[in-house]
Amino acid sequence: MPGLLPLSKYSSVISLTTPFTPPPIPTGTAATAALDSALSHLWSDYRRRNGQRAAALDIEQIDLSQKTSLLRQLLTVREPHPPLPANVLVDVERTLQYINRKKALTAVAALPVVLPARPKIALWRGDITALSGVTAIVNAANERMLGCFTPGHMCIDNVIHYAAGPRLRDDCAKIMGLQGQLEPNGKVKVTRGYLLPARYVLHTAGPQVPKRPAGVPRVSEEEKRDLEGSYWSCLEAMEDLQIGEGESKSVAFCCISTGLFGYPPEEAVNVAVDTVLAYLDKNPATSIDRVVFNVFTATDLSLYIDKLNSLLPKPTITPALLTPPATTSPSLELAAKWLKSAPNLLITAGAGLSASDGLDFTSHDLFRKNFQGMWEKGFTCLYDFFGYDEWESPAAKWGYYFCSIIFVRGWTAPCGVDNSVYTHLRKLITALYGESGEKSANLFIRTSNADGLFFRNGFSADRIATPQGTYELLQCMRKCRPDAYWPVQEFIDKAMPYLDTVANAIRQDIDGWEEAIPRCKHCAGEMFLCVRGGSFFTEVPFVESNRRYVEFKRRALKEGLVVLELGAGFNTPGVIRWEDERLVTVGEGRVKLVRVGLGGSEAVEWDLEDGERAVAIDGDAGKVTRSLVELLTTE
Ligand SMILES: [Zn+2]
C-alpha cells in the first residue's frame, strides 16, 4: 500500500511552479462559437458514455443561459480520462474566461483588519472564486479529490472546479493516480488555480460527520482532530508555495466540512479560528501575511463575528464593519462610463435586490428566526407561501400574513442603513442627477418586488412602478368595485390586539377575534394582499404608475437610456428581464443594458456585448452598486 504522496513527489508532474497563462478573453461572438463547439463535443462524449440514451442536442434550440448551465453540468460529470482534446480544452477555457471576467472581484489586500492585535486575520462574506490577489484558496474536497460529480450541486467543490476550468480536475487525477489511494481526512494537495484569480488551490478532505442521536456529542474527537488537521495542513503547505517578487502571501479558507459534510457550523468555527491562531502563534516566522475566513451563508457570518468578537476585550466587529470594499472589473468600468453620460436612467429590480439587503425570500435561516410558528408547522422560507392556498381557516391565513407584512415592512438591512443597497442607489442617483435626483423626470424605477422597500427607503413614489403589486395594500378578492382596495395599515391596527407574533396566529381565545380578519368594506367579502398571485389581482392601483412608466419610456427611447437591472433572476422573467431586453432591441443603439446578477442570472446575449449594447456583471447588487458609485464620484 503506497503512502501519502508528498508535494515534492507530484509538484513537477503538474508543473506547480510554472505560472499559468490563460487564453486571451475572446469577443462575444467568438465566445459564443467556442461555447457551441465545446458543448457539442462534451455532449456527444456524454452520450457515448451513456450508451446513446441521452437525446441528440439541438444547439439552435437552447438559449444562452441554458447553454452555460449545460456546460457547467457537463464539466461536472466529465471523467478526467481520457483528457479533453486540446482544441476542446481551448474552447472551454475561452468560454470560461469570457464568463469569469464578468465577475465583480474583491481584492484580498483591501479586506479590513478585524482584530487589531492580529492584523493577519480577515473575515469576508462572498464568492471565494471572486477574491483577487490571493495566493491560494482552500477547496473543501472529498476523499476522491476529483471534485464533485453531482450536476447542479452548488457546493464549493463544484464552484471552484467550474471557475478554474477542466485542468484542475486533470491535475487532481494525476496526483491521485500517483498516490494510488484515497486521500485521508485532514491532509492537503496543491494545484495551480488556472482560470481563478487565485494562483493556487489547496484541496483538503475534511471529516464527514454523521447525524447522531440526542445526548451523544455531535462530533467525535477524531472528527475534530481531522478538521484541525485540514486547517493546519493547508497552512503548512502555504509555507512551501512560491509567489512573485513583491507579492504577499495570503490564503482564503472556506468553511470546511460544514454543509453537506454535516460538521455543526457552530463547532466548526471554533476549530477553524483556534487552529489558525495556534498555528500563527507557534510559527512566528511564518511566510503567510493574510489568512481570510471566507463565509457564504448569513449563519456562518454571524458565527464568525461572534467567535472573533469573543477574542476582543470589547466586541467591535459588526456586519457593517465587514462590508466589502469596492470591487472592480472591466464590465463595471464600462457600466460606469455609460451611466455617466446617460440622458435617462431606468432602474429595474427583482428578488436579488431585496436579497442583497438581507431580505432573502428563499432563506431558511431568516425564516426560522422570524417565523417560529410557521417553521414548527413545516414551512421553510417566505417563498413557500407564494401561491400557497391550503389554509385551514381565515384566522390561520391572516395570522401568518399579518406577521409577514409587518416583518417585511419593518425590514432594515443587517449591514446597517449606510451599507444598504438602497442607500448606494440613492447616492448613484445623486451623482447623476443631483440632490433631488430621485424626483427627476430622467429617472424611473420598475420593480417586481412587492416588498415596498424602495418606498420605505425614501424613493419618490411617483417615480416607481410595481407591476407585481405591493404589500402596502389589501384588496377585495372579488374585485367587487374598482376602488375595493385600502392601505394595509388600518387592517394591521385592527388585528394587532389579537395577533400572536411568535406563533404567527390570530388568538381565537380572545373575545372579538373575528375583528382581526380583514373584510371588504364594500361587500364584506374575503380580502388578500394586493399582489399578482392569481386572477383576483386588481390592476387598478397600478394603472397610474404604469402610465408614467410608459410615458418615461417613450421619451427615453428617443433621447437615450441606460437600464440598470439589479437581481432580476429568472422568476417571472416577462416582467423585468424580457422587458429590459426588448428595450435594447427597440432602442436601436440608444438603449444600453447593465445587467447585475449572481451566478449566471447576469447573462445577456454575448453578441449584444460586442456591440456595446449590454454588459453583464456577476456580483451582488449592493456591492456592485457601491462600486459604481465610487467609479462615478472619483476622477
Ligand atoms: Zn368587495
XYZ file of C-alpha atoms and ligand atoms in Angstrom:
636
model
C 0.000 0.000 0.000
C 1.651 3.234 -1.081
C 1.605 6.049 1.476
C 0.517 9.651 1.363
C 2.070 11.404 -1.639
C 4.082 14.469 -0.539
C 4.214 17.716 -2.517
C 7.772 17.066 -3.700
C 6.597 13.880 -5.457
C 3.910 15.489 -7.620
C 4.878 19.147 -7.909
C 6.783 18.764 -11.187
C 4.218 16.351 -12.668
C 1.621 19.119 -12.620
C 4.128 21.967 -13.253
C 3.055 23.559 -9.991
C 5.660 26.309 -10.038
C 5.097 27.411 -13.638
C 2.675 30.357 -13.716
C -0.348 29.551 -15.870
C -1.132 31.876 -18.753
C -4.845 31.777 -19.576
C -6.032 32.247 -23.164
C -6.920 35.846 -24.041
C -10.527 36.923 -23.472
C -12.420 36.417 -26.747
C -15.070 38.681 -28.248
C -18.688 37.788 -27.522
C -19.173 36.297 -30.975
C -16.004 34.217 -30.692
C -17.002 33.123 -27.181
C -20.422 32.018 -28.457
C -18.746 29.943 -31.172
C -16.323 28.436 -28.638
C -19.214 27.589 -26.309
C -21.202 25.909 -29.088
C -18.277 23.820 -30.226
C -17.285 22.852 -26.669
C -20.878 21.850 -25.928
C -21.233 19.686 -28.993
C -18.057 17.776 -28.107
C -18.931 17.389 -24.422
C -22.479 16.337 -25.236
C -21.514 13.662 -27.761
C -18.899 12.416 -25.310
C -21.577 12.264 -22.616
C -23.918 10.363 -24.957
C -21.223 7.871 -25.836
C -20.585 7.147 -22.175
C -24.284 6.745 -21.527
C -24.983 4.361 -24.391
C -26.712 6.982 -26.585
C -29.608 7.120 -24.155
C -29.464 10.906 -23.970
C -31.188 12.748 -26.817
C -29.215 14.494 -29.548
C -28.526 18.130 -28.757
C -30.004 20.810 -30.987
C -27.821 23.750 -30.115
C -30.007 26.154 -32.085
C -32.930 25.391 -29.814
C -31.491 26.476 -26.472
C -30.757 29.948 -25.201
C -27.552 31.283 -23.730
C -28.332 30.728 -20.061
C -29.364 27.130 -20.807
C -26.126 26.633 -22.721
C -23.919 27.919 -19.923
C -25.797 25.859 -17.374
C -25.407 22.784 -19.601
C -21.682 23.477 -19.942
C -21.384 23.611 -16.162
C -23.218 20.308 -15.765
C -21.265 18.502 -18.481
C -17.958 19.622 -16.976
C -19.185 18.473 -13.572
C -19.868 14.906 -14.741
C -16.815 14.676 -17.021
C -14.354 11.915 -16.102
C -10.718 13.077 -16.241
C -9.810 10.133 -18.509
C -9.399 10.378 -21.404
C -8.299 14.040 -21.307
C -10.163 16.587 -23.432
C -8.729 17.049 -26.940
C -6.528 20.167 -26.993
C -8.896 22.175 -29.210
C -11.882 21.396 -26.987
C -9.924 22.371 -23.887
C -9.132 25.714 -25.509
C -12.795 26.252 -26.427
C -13.880 25.502 -22.868
C -11.240 27.791 -21.383
C -12.021 30.668 -23.722
C -15.697 30.338 -22.818
C -14.937 30.284 -19.100
C -12.614 33.267 -19.457
C -15.457 35.165 -21.065
C -17.847 34.194 -18.257
C -15.347 34.758 -15.431
C -14.333 38.245 -16.482
C -17.871 39.451 -15.680
C -17.261 38.769 -12.019
C -17.015 41.733 -9.713
C -13.797 40.948 -7.848
C -12.755 41.820 -4.323
C -9.057 42.385 -3.647
C -7.689 40.457 -0.684
C -5.452 43.401 0.239
C -8.496 45.625 0.725
C -10.184 43.444 3.348
C -10.357 45.250 6.699
C -8.400 44.170 9.764
C -10.882 42.867 12.344
C -8.584 42.016 15.259
C -6.156 44.902 15.917
C -3.696 42.583 17.645
C -3.946 40.057 14.824
C -3.568 42.012 11.584
C -3.144 38.829 9.560
C -6.741 37.725 10.148
C -9.585 38.798 7.859
C -13.241 37.802 7.605
C -15.122 38.096 4.334
C -18.525 37.025 3.083
C -18.642 36.428 -0.655
C -17.862 34.138 -3.575
C -14.416 32.643 -2.937
C -13.751 32.430 -6.692
C -14.096 36.227 -6.918
C -11.312 37.017 -4.454
C -8.404 38.544 -6.341
C -4.746 38.919 -5.449
C -4.935 35.886 -3.180
C -2.134 33.308 -3.228
C -4.341 30.305 -2.537
C -7.934 29.414 -1.833
C -8.952 26.303 0.056
C -11.299 23.812 -1.554
C -13.424 21.535 0.629
C -12.801 18.336 -1.315
C -13.719 14.713 -0.650
C -11.527 11.616 -0.417
C -11.528 11.080 -4.203
C -10.117 14.601 -4.626
C -11.511 14.959 -8.159
C -14.266 17.478 -7.494
C -17.976 16.904 -7.059
C -19.641 14.894 -9.831
C -23.217 15.889 -8.998
C -24.524 18.233 -11.699
C -26.331 21.300 -10.434
C -24.860 20.906 -6.961
C -23.780 24.325 -5.711
C -21.140 23.008 -3.310
C -17.838 24.857 -3.028
C -16.036 21.952 -4.725
C -18.183 22.401 -7.849
C -17.981 26.173 -7.795
C -14.180 26.156 -7.607
C -13.705 23.442 -10.249
C -16.038 25.189 -12.683
C -14.381 28.589 -12.315
C -10.861 27.126 -12.571
C -11.608 25.059 -15.672
C -11.009 21.389 -16.572
C -7.260 21.440 -15.902
C -7.970 21.487 -12.179
C -9.626 18.065 -12.251
C -6.953 16.769 -14.633
C -4.207 17.750 -12.163
C -6.088 16.224 -9.254
C -6.448 12.995 -11.246
C -2.701 12.896 -11.963
C -1.895 13.375 -8.288
C -4.381 10.767 -7.130
C -3.147 8.337 -9.785
C 0.355 8.669 -8.359
C -0.850 8.375 -4.789
C -2.752 5.202 -5.589
C -5.122 5.511 -2.657
C -7.921 7.730 -1.442
C -6.962 10.918 0.345
C -7.176 10.648 4.133
C -9.005 13.371 6.056
C -7.110 16.381 7.322
C -4.342 16.423 4.683
C -3.825 18.627 1.632
C -2.930 18.516 -2.055
C -1.931 21.619 -4.001
C -2.668 22.530 -7.616
C -2.443 25.684 -9.653
C -5.564 27.865 -9.782
C -5.720 28.068 -13.598
C -8.567 30.400 -14.585
C -9.177 31.503 -10.996
C -7.814 34.812 -9.751
C -6.043 32.714 -7.080
C -2.654 31.316 -8.042
C -3.098 28.023 -6.172
C -5.865 25.817 -4.842
C -5.391 23.810 -1.647
C -7.618 20.724 -1.752
C -8.376 19.204 1.616
C -10.809 16.472 2.588
C -12.458 17.404 5.873
C -14.295 14.885 8.060
C -17.861 13.844 7.251
C -19.972 13.872 10.388
C -22.978 11.533 10.565
C -26.196 12.517 12.349
C -26.071 11.224 15.921
C -28.869 10.701 18.428
C -29.532 13.396 21.021
C -27.372 13.127 24.130
C -24.324 11.884 22.213
C -21.653 14.506 21.381
C -22.337 15.726 17.850
C -18.680 15.455 16.854
C -16.188 12.742 17.789
C -12.646 13.505 18.954
C -11.289 12.002 15.758
C -13.502 14.179 13.575
C -12.395 17.262 15.456
C -8.734 16.278 15.043
C -9.306 15.720 11.328
C -10.821 19.162 10.901
C -7.923 20.746 12.808
C -5.659 18.739 10.514
C -7.260 20.258 7.415
C -6.586 23.813 8.604
C -3.098 23.008 9.873
C -2.049 21.103 6.733
C -3.193 23.940 4.479
C -1.194 26.486 6.480
C 1.894 24.274 6.418
C 1.536 23.794 2.669
C 1.412 27.569 2.229
C 4.959 27.905 3.553
C 6.338 25.938 0.592
C 4.456 27.830 -2.110
C 6.293 30.254 -4.335
C 4.964 33.726 -5.003
C 6.121 36.528 -7.263
C 8.537 39.207 -6.145
C 6.963 41.917 -4.047
C 3.786 39.876 -3.598
C 2.498 38.952 -0.182
C 1.281 35.514 0.751
C -2.386 35.039 1.542
C -4.806 32.151 1.919
C -8.610 32.103 1.998
C -10.355 29.286 3.853
C -13.893 28.219 3.050
C -15.947 26.662 5.870
C -14.518 23.140 5.624
C -16.807 20.179 6.473
C -19.900 22.278 7.195
C -22.938 21.979 4.943
C -23.433 18.516 3.455
C -20.448 17.076 5.347
C -22.502 17.613 8.474
C -19.980 19.254 10.799
C -22.056 21.584 13.014
C -21.105 25.112 11.901
C -21.218 26.450 15.473
C -18.488 23.951 16.409
C -16.540 24.160 13.142
C -15.997 27.895 13.614
C -14.111 27.265 16.877
C -11.862 24.688 15.245
C -11.184 26.992 12.288
C -10.272 30.094 14.267
C -8.472 28.334 17.138
C -6.346 26.238 14.783
C -5.301 29.183 12.635
C -4.396 31.300 15.672
C -2.489 28.399 17.234
C -0.547 27.919 14.017
C 0.382 31.601 13.818
C 1.455 31.596 17.477
C 3.585 28.524 17.022
C 5.158 29.832 13.809
C 6.083 33.481 14.401
C 8.377 33.388 11.353
C 5.606 32.208 9.024
C 5.700 33.427 5.418
C 1.898 33.889 5.460
C 0.761 37.518 5.565
C -3.009 37.116 5.466
C -5.499 34.420 6.447
C -9.037 35.055 5.239
C -12.027 33.261 6.722
C -14.405 33.181 3.789
C -18.066 32.551 4.598
C -21.026 32.261 2.274
C -24.131 31.974 4.458
C -25.548 34.588 6.833
C -25.404 31.996 9.621
C -21.687 31.405 9.156
C -21.065 35.136 9.017
C -22.676 35.705 12.405
C -20.910 32.672 13.909
C -17.516 34.020 12.816
C -18.355 37.518 14.026
C -19.308 36.132 17.445
C -16.198 33.980 17.632
C -13.803 36.770 16.656
C -15.587 39.244 18.937
C -15.067 36.832 21.821
C -11.316 37.335 21.358
C -11.601 41.086 21.863
C -11.827 42.877 25.221
C -14.960 44.551 23.851
C -16.873 43.246 20.830
C -16.358 45.689 17.951
C -16.945 43.552 14.866
C -20.282 44.142 13.150
C -21.537 43.197 9.679
C -21.249 46.894 8.759
C -17.521 46.872 9.531
C -17.089 43.946 7.171
C -18.865 45.491 4.202
C -16.509 44.546 1.423
C -14.587 47.324 -0.247
C -15.082 48.309 -3.841
C -14.916 45.595 -6.418
C -13.510 46.058 -9.878
C -13.850 44.602 -13.349
C -13.784 45.821 -16.951
C -17.571 45.328 -17.054
C -18.022 47.650 -14.072
C -15.916 50.338 -15.659
C -17.890 50.139 -18.871
C -21.161 50.350 -16.940
C -19.915 53.422 -15.062
C -18.918 55.058 -18.343
C -22.404 54.531 -19.773
C -24.093 55.787 -16.621
C -22.016 58.968 -16.635
C -23.423 60.022 -19.957
C -26.912 58.566 -19.512
C -29.629 61.048 -20.522
C -32.148 58.829 -18.724
C -31.861 56.049 -16.190
C -34.269 53.181 -15.671
C -33.561 51.094 -12.575
C -35.244 47.706 -12.687
C -35.084 45.243 -9.842
C -36.091 41.744 -8.809
C -35.735 39.454 -5.809
C -31.931 39.636 -5.952
C -32.085 43.264 -4.846
C -34.013 42.528 -1.651
C -31.774 39.521 -1.014
C -28.738 41.769 -1.296
C -30.232 43.789 1.544
C -30.562 40.604 3.596
C -34.272 40.114 2.900
C -33.891 36.791 1.138
C -37.257 35.159 0.451
C -35.559 31.788 -0.035
C -33.526 31.884 3.195
C -34.374 29.135 5.676
C -32.316 30.799 8.351
C -34.162 34.096 8.125
C -37.484 32.278 8.213
C -36.645 30.050 11.155
C -35.555 33.027 13.244
C -38.572 35.201 12.497
C -41.476 32.828 11.891
C -41.225 30.321 14.683
C -44.864 29.237 14.496
C -44.772 28.586 10.770
C -41.365 26.916 10.991
C -42.785 24.441 13.508
C -45.611 23.716 11.072
C -43.037 22.680 8.470
C -42.729 25.782 6.301
C -39.147 26.682 5.446
C -38.996 30.121 3.814
C -41.085 33.133 2.812
C -41.176 31.866 -0.747
C -43.175 28.797 0.364
C -46.266 30.999 0.582
C -46.175 32.285 -2.986
C -49.273 30.712 -4.492
C -49.988 28.745 -1.302
C -53.705 28.251 -0.746
C -54.317 25.431 1.699
C -55.085 27.432 4.813
C -57.256 25.607 7.323
C -59.081 28.839 8.213
C -59.051 32.587 7.549
C -57.581 33.032 11.038
C -54.630 30.776 10.187
C -54.081 32.586 6.916
C -54.147 36.083 8.406
C -52.117 35.041 11.421
C -49.291 34.372 9.016
C -49.861 37.177 6.516
C -50.059 39.939 9.103
C -46.810 38.703 10.637
C -45.080 38.577 7.276
C -46.358 42.012 6.201
C -45.200 43.553 9.491
C -41.874 41.774 9.138
C -41.228 42.916 5.576
C -42.405 46.492 6.164
C -40.166 46.793 9.205
C -37.121 45.408 7.439
C -33.780 47.127 7.905
C -30.583 45.812 6.383
C -28.469 43.903 8.939
C -25.359 45.531 7.494
C -26.727 48.931 8.559
C -28.602 51.622 6.653
C -25.348 53.211 5.457
C -24.398 49.991 3.719
C -27.841 49.206 2.388
C -28.124 48.746 -1.364
C -30.864 51.403 -1.375
C -28.503 53.942 0.170
C -25.938 53.192 -2.532
C -28.631 53.553 -5.190
C -29.635 56.952 -3.836
C -26.005 58.042 -3.942
C -25.764 56.824 -7.515
C -28.823 58.849 -8.491
C -27.455 61.918 -6.698
C -24.155 61.540 -8.540
C -26.000 61.529 -11.863
C -28.893 63.935 -11.376
C -28.074 65.992 -8.274
C -29.562 66.193 -4.782
C -33.216 65.927 -5.794
C -32.372 63.346 -8.441
C -34.954 60.911 -7.109
C -37.705 63.196 -8.363
C -36.004 63.795 -11.706
C -38.049 63.160 -14.822
C -34.943 61.418 -16.179
C -35.289 58.637 -13.643
C -37.721 55.786 -13.316
C -37.761 52.676 -11.138
C -39.584 49.498 -12.010
C -39.526 46.527 -9.665
C -41.186 43.136 -9.479
C -40.663 43.207 -5.710
C -43.883 43.773 -3.792
C -41.978 44.393 -0.550
C -42.184 48.179 -0.892
C -38.526 48.631 0.072
C -37.975 51.427 -2.451
C -40.785 53.436 -0.813
C -39.599 52.676 2.674
C -36.072 53.722 1.775
C -37.301 57.141 0.754
C -37.598 56.913 -3.015
C -40.216 59.131 -4.580
C -43.444 57.151 -5.068
C -44.327 58.834 -8.354
C -41.113 57.562 -9.997
C -41.762 53.913 -9.076
C -43.856 51.247 -10.767
C -44.588 47.931 -9.034
C -46.364 45.851 -11.684
C -46.451 42.782 -9.405
C -48.368 44.622 -6.692
C -47.496 45.731 -3.197
C -47.712 44.618 0.428
C -48.897 48.131 1.237
C -52.451 47.395 0.076
C -55.141 44.829 0.763
C -57.836 44.249 -1.835
C -61.242 42.621 -2.162
C -60.730 39.204 -3.732
C -63.951 39.560 -5.708
C -62.902 42.982 -7.004
C -66.490 43.989 -6.168
C -65.706 47.604 -7.067
C -62.748 49.189 -8.874
C -61.784 51.025 -5.684
C -62.056 47.978 -3.412
C -58.525 48.256 -2.021
C -57.151 50.007 1.082
C -53.855 50.670 2.858
C -52.791 47.646 4.889
C -52.002 49.688 7.996
C -55.597 50.111 9.146
C -56.155 46.344 8.960
C -52.977 45.718 10.922
C -54.131 48.174 13.592
C -57.391 46.274 13.941
C -55.672 42.887 14.092
C -52.853 43.806 16.472
C -54.731 43.073 19.748
C -55.351 39.502 18.582
C -52.087 38.756 16.813
C -49.588 36.322 18.338
C -46.383 37.254 16.523
C -44.427 34.274 17.872
C -46.946 31.602 16.942
C -47.828 33.549 13.763
C -51.505 33.123 14.608
C -54.699 35.015 15.412
C -55.582 34.302 19.043
C -59.049 32.834 18.946
C -59.224 32.660 22.748
C -59.754 36.423 22.920
C -63.324 37.624 22.508
C -63.944 39.519 19.317
C -61.010 37.967 17.410
C -63.176 37.915 14.266
C -62.418 41.658 14.106
C -58.884 40.743 13.083
C -59.962 39.088 9.832
C -59.981 41.729 7.078
C -63.292 42.154 5.276
C -64.017 44.186 2.169
C -65.564 47.496 3.196
C -67.978 47.363 0.285
C -69.148 43.765 0.140
C -67.728 42.289 3.379
C -66.076 39.638 1.208
C -62.718 37.964 1.587
C -59.576 40.043 1.126
C -55.985 39.415 0.170
C -52.680 41.160 -0.358
C -52.713 43.254 -3.482
C -50.073 41.170 -5.269
C -50.188 39.398 -8.607
C -50.881 35.884 -7.361
C -53.926 34.931 -9.409
C -56.955 36.221 -11.278
C -58.155 38.062 -8.145
C -55.381 40.643 -8.546
C -56.617 44.150 -9.247
C -54.554 46.293 -11.610
C -56.410 49.471 -10.663
C -53.944 50.840 -8.062
C -51.098 50.438 -10.566
C -52.626 51.974 -13.668
C -51.307 55.449 -12.941
C -47.707 54.403 -12.222
C -47.701 52.213 -15.304
C -48.895 55.167 -17.374
C -45.976 57.216 -16.021
C -43.591 54.405 -16.916
C -44.908 54.226 -20.477
C -44.541 57.983 -20.802
C -40.976 57.874 -19.455
C -40.125 55.004 -21.774
C -41.470 56.751 -24.870
C -39.339 59.825 -24.250
C -36.244 57.927 -23.088
C -36.249 55.707 -26.170
C -35.828 58.856 -28.254
C -33.295 60.623 -26.018
C -31.209 57.654 -24.930
C -31.436 55.403 -21.905
C -29.361 53.229 -19.611
C -31.218 50.367 -17.948
C -29.632 49.272 -14.681
C -31.133 45.867 -13.921
C -30.449 44.503 -10.436
C -31.099 40.926 -9.374
C -33.956 40.227 -11.786
C -33.207 36.493 -11.914
C -35.409 34.041 -13.774
C -38.637 34.155 -11.731
C -41.368 35.809 -13.798
C -38.831 36.897 -16.456
C -41.590 38.506 -18.518
C -41.983 41.329 -16.022
C -38.445 42.727 -15.816
C -35.893 40.630 -17.677
C -37.528 40.335 -21.095
C -38.944 43.847 -20.972
C -35.422 45.219 -20.430
C -34.088 43.152 -23.338
C -36.927 44.394 -25.514
C -35.953 47.998 -24.729
C -32.433 47.294 -26.000
C -33.833 45.795 -29.202
C -36.270 48.601 -29.987
C -33.805 51.260 -28.794
C -31.680 50.798 -31.920
C -28.416 51.570 -30.148
C -29.789 54.345 -27.929
C -30.526 51.942 -25.077
C -27.833 50.208 -23.051
C -28.482 47.447 -20.541
C -26.367 46.877 -17.433
C -27.466 43.537 -16.014
C -26.314 42.689 -12.492
C -26.960 39.251 -11.042
C -25.354 36.280 -9.373
C -24.032 33.030 -10.796
C -25.444 33.037 -14.335
C -28.514 35.242 -13.867
C -26.457 38.182 -15.161
C -26.288 36.643 -18.641
C -27.042 38.794 -21.676
C -26.636 37.611 -25.260
C -22.916 37.809 -25.910
C -23.179 39.469 -29.313
C -25.041 42.350 -27.629
C -21.910 42.867 -25.541
C -19.760 43.020 -28.683
C -21.983 45.817 -29.940
C -21.654 47.629 -26.587
C -25.403 47.496 -26.102
C -25.366 45.398 -22.976
C -22.940 44.408 -20.257
C -23.244 41.665 -17.665
C -21.852 41.912 -14.147
C -21.699 38.811 -11.974
C -21.974 40.124 -8.442
C -24.150 41.086 -5.510
C -26.419 44.066 -6.289
C -25.329 46.008 -3.215
C -21.594 45.546 -3.743
C -21.850 46.362 -7.435
C -23.936 49.491 -6.841
C -21.436 50.683 -4.265
C -18.585 50.166 -6.718
C -20.468 52.063 -9.414
C -20.957 54.990 -7.024
C -17.223 55.031 -6.334
C -16.418 54.961 -10.038
C -18.914 57.770 -10.691
C -17.734 60.029 -7.884
C -13.957 59.689 -8.266
C -11.752 61.040 -11.080
Zn -65.657 43.630 -2.069
